[in-house]
Amino acid sequence: MIAQLSQGCADDLDAVMRVMTSAFPDRYGEAWTRSQCAGILPMAGVKLVLAEDGEANVVGFSLYRTIVDDAELLLLAVEPNSRGKGIGRQLLSNFIADAKSSGATRVHLEVRDGNPAIQVYETAGFEQANRRRNYYRGRDGAAFDALTFVLTTQD
Ligand SMILES: CC(C)(COP(=O)(O)OP(=O)(O)OC[C@H]1O[C@@H](n2cnc3c(N)ncnc32)[C@H](O)[C@@H]1OP(=O)(O)O)[C@@H](O)C(=O)NCCC(=O)NCCS
C-alpha cells in the first residue's frame, strides 16, 4: 500500500486546502478556492478521496463527479514532498475504478496545456480529445489553454 485512501468530507477542507496551496503553482490559476470546494462537495455524484501517509497526514487528494455514465476528474493533487512515490497514480487508479463501478463509460478531465500531470494521464490510457483556449487565468492575467483528456472504459 502506497498511501491510505479514504473518503473525505467538508470537515477535511483544511487539509485539502493545505495540499491544494502547496501543489498548484500560483501563476497558472488551476487551484480551486475553499468556497469552490465547499460548494461542490454537497452536489450529487461528487466524491473527495484523501490519501494519507503512515502518520495519518493528508498528502494528496482527488475530487471527482460521476453523473450516470459520465465521470469527470475535477482535481488531483499530491503535495510536493510526497511526489514520485506513486500516490498520484494510486488516486487516479482509484478514481477510474470507482467511475467504472458506478457505471461510467466515459471518464474525462481537463488539464492545463503543459502541465507535467499529462504524462500521468497518458500513462493511464487517457487520450487528448479537445482544446479549450484561454481556459485558465493566472493571477497576473496570463491565459493558458486547457486540454480535455478522455478514457473510454467500455470494453
Ligand atoms: C500530478 C501529480 C498529482 C502526480 O503525483 P505523484 O504522486 O508525484 O505521481 P506518481 O508518483 O504516482 O507518478 C506517476 C507517474 O508520473 C510521473 N510523474 C509524476 N509527476 C511528474 C512530473 N511532474 N513530471 C514528469 N513526470 C511525472 C512519475 O514519474 C510516474 O511515472 P512512472 O511510474 O513511470 O515513474 C502531482 O505532480 C501534483 O500534485 N501536481 C500538481 C497538481 C496538478 O497539476 N494536478 C493535475 C491537474 S488537476
CSV table of C-alpha atoms and ligand atoms in Angstrom, one decimal:
chain,number,residue,atom,x,y,z
A,1,MET,CA,0.0,0.0,0.0
A,2,ILE,CA,1.5,3.3,-1.1
A,3,ALA,CA,-1.0,5.6,0.8
A,4,GLN,CA,-4.2,5.0,2.7
A,5,LEU,CA,-7.2,6.2,0.7
A,6,SER,CA,-10.4,7.2,2.4
A,7,GLN,CA,-13.4,9.2,1.5
A,8,GLY,CA,-13.3,12.8,2.7
A,9,CYS,CA,-16.0,15.4,3.5
A,10,ALA,CA,-16.3,19.1,4.3
A,11,ASP,CA,-14.6,18.6,7.6
A,12,ASP,CA,-11.4,17.8,5.7
A,13,LEU,CA,-11.3,21.1,3.8
A,14,ASP,CA,-8.4,22.5,5.9
A,15,ALA,CA,-6.2,19.6,4.9
A,16,VAL,CA,-7.4,19.7,1.3
A,17,MET,CA,-6.6,23.4,1.1
A,18,ARG,CA,-3.2,22.9,2.6
A,19,VAL,CA,-2.4,20.3,-0.1
A,20,MET,CA,-4.1,22.5,-2.8
A,21,THR,CA,-1.9,25.5,-1.9
A,22,SER,CA,1.3,23.6,-1.9
A,23,ALA,CA,0.5,21.5,-5.0
A,24,PHE,CA,-0.6,24.1,-7.6
A,25,PRO,CA,1.8,26.9,-8.7
A,26,ASP,CA,0.1,30.3,-8.2
A,27,ARG,CA,0.8,31.5,-11.7
A,28,TYR,CA,-1.5,29.2,-13.6
A,29,GLY,CA,-4.9,29.7,-11.9
A,30,GLU,CA,-5.6,25.9,-11.6
A,31,ALA,CA,-6.2,25.7,-7.9
A,32,TRP,CA,-9.7,26.0,-6.5
A,33,THR,CA,-10.7,28.2,-3.7
A,34,ARG,CA,-12.1,26.9,-0.4
A,35,SER,CA,-15.5,28.1,-1.3
A,36,GLN,CA,-15.4,26.4,-4.7
A,37,CYS,CA,-14.6,23.1,-3.0
A,38,ALA,CA,-17.2,23.6,-0.2
A,39,GLY,CA,-19.8,24.5,-2.9
A,40,ILE,CA,-19.3,21.4,-5.0
A,41,LEU,CA,-19.0,18.8,-2.2
A,42,PRO,CA,-22.7,18.5,-1.4
A,43,MET,CA,-23.6,18.1,-5.1
A,44,ALA,CA,-24.9,14.7,-6.4
A,45,GLY,CA,-22.2,12.3,-7.5
A,46,VAL,CA,-19.3,14.3,-6.1
A,47,LYS,CA,-16.6,12.5,-4.2
A,48,LEU,CA,-13.5,13.6,-2.4
A,49,VAL,CA,-10.8,11.0,-1.8
A,50,LEU,CA,-7.9,11.6,0.6
A,51,ALA,CA,-4.5,10.0,0.5
A,52,GLU,CA,-2.9,9.7,3.9
A,53,ASP,CA,0.7,8.8,4.8
A,54,GLY,CA,1.7,6.4,7.5
A,55,GLU,CA,1.2,9.1,10.2
A,56,ALA,CA,-2.3,9.9,9.0
A,57,ASN,CA,-1.3,13.2,7.4
A,58,VAL,CA,-3.3,14.1,4.3
A,59,VAL,CA,-0.7,14.3,1.5
A,60,GLY,CA,-2.9,14.2,-1.6
A,61,PHE,CA,-6.5,14.1,-2.8
A,62,SER,CA,-8.8,13.6,-5.8
A,63,LEU,CA,-12.1,15.3,-6.4
A,64,TYR,CA,-14.4,13.9,-9.0
A,65,ARG,CA,-18.0,13.7,-10.1
A,66,THR,CA,-19.9,10.8,-11.6
A,67,ILE,CA,-23.2,11.5,-13.3
A,68,VAL,CA,-24.9,8.5,-14.9
A,69,ASP,CA,-22.3,7.2,-17.4
A,70,ASP,CA,-20.0,10.2,-17.3
A,71,ALA,CA,-17.2,10.7,-14.7
A,72,GLU,CA,-15.0,13.8,-14.5
A,73,LEU,CA,-11.8,14.1,-12.5
A,74,LEU,CA,-12.0,17.7,-11.2
A,75,LEU,CA,-8.8,17.8,-9.2
A,76,LEU,CA,-5.8,15.6,-8.5
A,77,ALA,CA,-3.1,16.8,-6.2
A,78,VAL,CA,-0.2,15.5,-4.2
A,79,GLU,CA,1.9,17.8,-2.0
A,80,PRO,CA,5.4,18.3,-3.4
A,81,ASN,CA,7.3,16.4,-0.6
A,82,SER,CA,5.2,13.3,-1.3
A,83,ARG,CA,5.5,13.1,-5.0
A,84,GLY,CA,7.2,10.4,-7.1
A,85,LYS,CA,6.0,7.6,-4.8
A,86,GLY,CA,3.0,6.6,-6.8
A,87,ILE,CA,0.4,8.4,-4.8
A,88,GLY,CA,-0.9,10.4,-7.8
A,89,ARG,CA,-1.2,7.2,-9.8
A,90,GLN,CA,-2.9,5.4,-6.9
A,91,LEU,CA,-5.5,8.2,-6.6
A,92,LEU,CA,-6.0,8.2,-10.4
A,93,SER,CA,-6.5,4.4,-10.5
A,94,ASN,CA,-8.9,4.6,-7.6
A,95,PHE,CA,-10.9,7.3,-9.5
A,96,ILE,CA,-11.0,5.1,-12.7
A,97,ALA,CA,-12.1,2.0,-10.7
A,98,ASP,CA,-14.8,3.9,-8.8
A,99,ALA,CA,-16.1,5.5,-12.0
A,100,LYS,CA,-16.3,2.2,-13.7
A,101,SER,CA,-18.1,0.5,-10.8
A,102,SER,CA,-20.5,3.4,-10.8
A,103,GLY,CA,-21.3,2.7,-14.4
A,104,ALA,CA,-19.3,5.4,-16.1
A,105,THR,CA,-18.3,4.6,-19.7
A,106,ARG,CA,-16.7,8.0,-20.4
A,107,VAL,CA,-14.0,9.2,-18.0
A,108,HIS,CA,-12.5,12.6,-18.6
A,109,LEU,CA,-10.6,15.5,-17.2
A,110,GLU,CA,-9.3,18.9,-18.1
A,111,VAL,CA,-5.7,19.9,-17.6
A,112,ARG,CA,-3.6,22.9,-18.4
A,113,ASP,CA,-1.6,22.5,-21.6
A,114,GLY,CA,2.0,21.9,-20.5
A,115,ASN,CA,1.2,20.5,-17.0
A,116,PRO,CA,3.5,17.6,-16.3
A,117,ALA,CA,0.5,15.7,-15.0
A,118,ILE,CA,-0.4,15.0,-18.6
A,119,GLN,CA,2.2,12.3,-18.6
A,120,VAL,CA,0.5,10.6,-15.6
A,121,TYR,CA,-2.9,10.7,-17.5
A,122,GLU,CA,-1.4,9.4,-20.8
A,123,THR,CA,0.3,6.5,-19.0
A,124,ALA,CA,-3.1,5.6,-17.5
A,125,GLY,CA,-4.5,5.4,-21.1
A,126,PHE,CA,-6.2,8.9,-21.4
A,127,GLU,CA,-6.2,10.4,-24.9
A,128,GLN,CA,-6.4,14.1,-25.8
A,129,ALA,CA,-9.8,14.9,-27.2
A,130,ASN,CA,-10.2,18.7,-27.2
A,131,ARG,CA,-8.5,22.0,-26.5
A,132,ARG,CA,-10.2,24.9,-24.7
A,133,ARG,CA,-8.4,28.2,-25.5
A,134,ASN,CA,-7.5,30.5,-22.6
A,135,TYR,CA,-9.4,28.4,-20.1
A,136,TYR,CA,-7.1,29.1,-17.1
A,137,ARG,CA,-6.4,32.6,-15.9
A,138,GLY,CA,-3.3,33.2,-13.9
A,139,ARG,CA,-3.1,35.7,-11.2
A,140,ASP,CA,-1.3,38.3,-13.5
A,141,GLY,CA,-4.0,37.9,-16.2
A,142,ALA,CA,-2.0,35.4,-18.3
A,143,ALA,CA,-4.2,32.8,-20.1
A,144,PHE,CA,-3.5,29.1,-20.6
A,145,ASP,CA,-5.3,26.6,-22.7
A,146,ALA,CA,-7.0,23.5,-21.2
A,147,LEU,CA,-6.8,20.1,-22.8
A,148,THR,CA,-9.6,17.6,-22.4
A,149,PHE,CA,-8.4,14.0,-21.9
A,150,VAL,CA,-10.8,11.1,-22.3
A,151,LEU,CA,-10.5,7.5,-21.2
A,152,THR,CA,-13.1,5.1,-22.7
A,153,THR,CA,-13.8,2.4,-20.2
A,154,GLN,CA,-16.3,0.4,-22.3
A,155,ASP,CA,-14.7,-2.9,-23.2
B,1,LIG,C1,0.3,15.2,-11.0
B,1,LIG,C2,0.6,14.8,-9.5
B,1,LIG,C3,-0.7,14.6,-8.8
B,1,LIG,C4,1.4,13.5,-9.6
B,1,LIG,O1,1.5,13.0,-8.3
B,1,LIG,P1,2.7,11.9,-7.9
B,1,LIG,O2,2.3,11.3,-6.6
B,1,LIG,O3,4.0,12.6,-7.9
B,1,LIG,O4,2.6,10.9,-9.1
B,1,LIG,P2,3.2,9.4,-9.1
B,1,LIG,O5,4.3,9.3,-8.1
B,1,LIG,O6,2.1,8.5,-9.0
B,1,LIG,O7,3.8,9.4,-10.6
B,1,LIG,C5,3.1,8.8,-11.6
B,1,LIG,C6,3.9,8.9,-12.9
B,1,LIG,O8,4.0,10.1,-13.4
B,1,LIG,C7,5.3,10.6,-13.4
B,1,LIG,N1,5.3,12.0,-13.0
B,1,LIG,C8,4.7,12.4,-11.9
B,1,LIG,N2,4.8,13.8,-11.8
B,1,LIG,C9,5.6,14.1,-12.8
B,1,LIG,C10,6.1,15.3,-13.2
B,1,LIG,N3,5.9,16.5,-12.5
B,1,LIG,N4,6.9,15.4,-14.4
B,1,LIG,C11,7.1,14.2,-15.1
B,1,LIG,N5,6.6,13.0,-14.7
B,1,LIG,C12,5.9,13.0,-13.6
B,1,LIG,C13,6.1,9.7,-12.5
B,1,LIG,O9,7.5,9.6,-12.9
B,1,LIG,C14,5.3,8.4,-12.6
B,1,LIG,O10,5.8,7.7,-13.7
B,1,LIG,P3,6.5,6.3,-13.5
B,1,LIG,O11,5.6,5.5,-12.6
B,1,LIG,O12,6.6,5.8,-14.9
B,1,LIG,O13,7.8,6.6,-12.9
B,1,LIG,C15,1.4,15.8,-8.8
B,1,LIG,O14,2.6,16.1,-9.6
B,1,LIG,C16,0.7,17.1,-8.5
B,1,LIG,O15,0.1,17.3,-7.5
B,1,LIG,N6,0.9,18.1,-9.4
B,1,LIG,C17,0.3,19.4,-9.1
B,1,LIG,C18,-1.2,19.5,-9.2
B,1,LIG,C19,-1.7,19.2,-10.6
B,1,LIG,O16,-1.2,19.8,-11.6
B,1,LIG,N7,-2.6,18.2,-10.8
B,1,LIG,C20,-3.1,17.8,-12.1
B,1,LIG,C21,-4.2,18.7,-12.6
B,1,LIG,S1,-5.7,18.7,-11.7
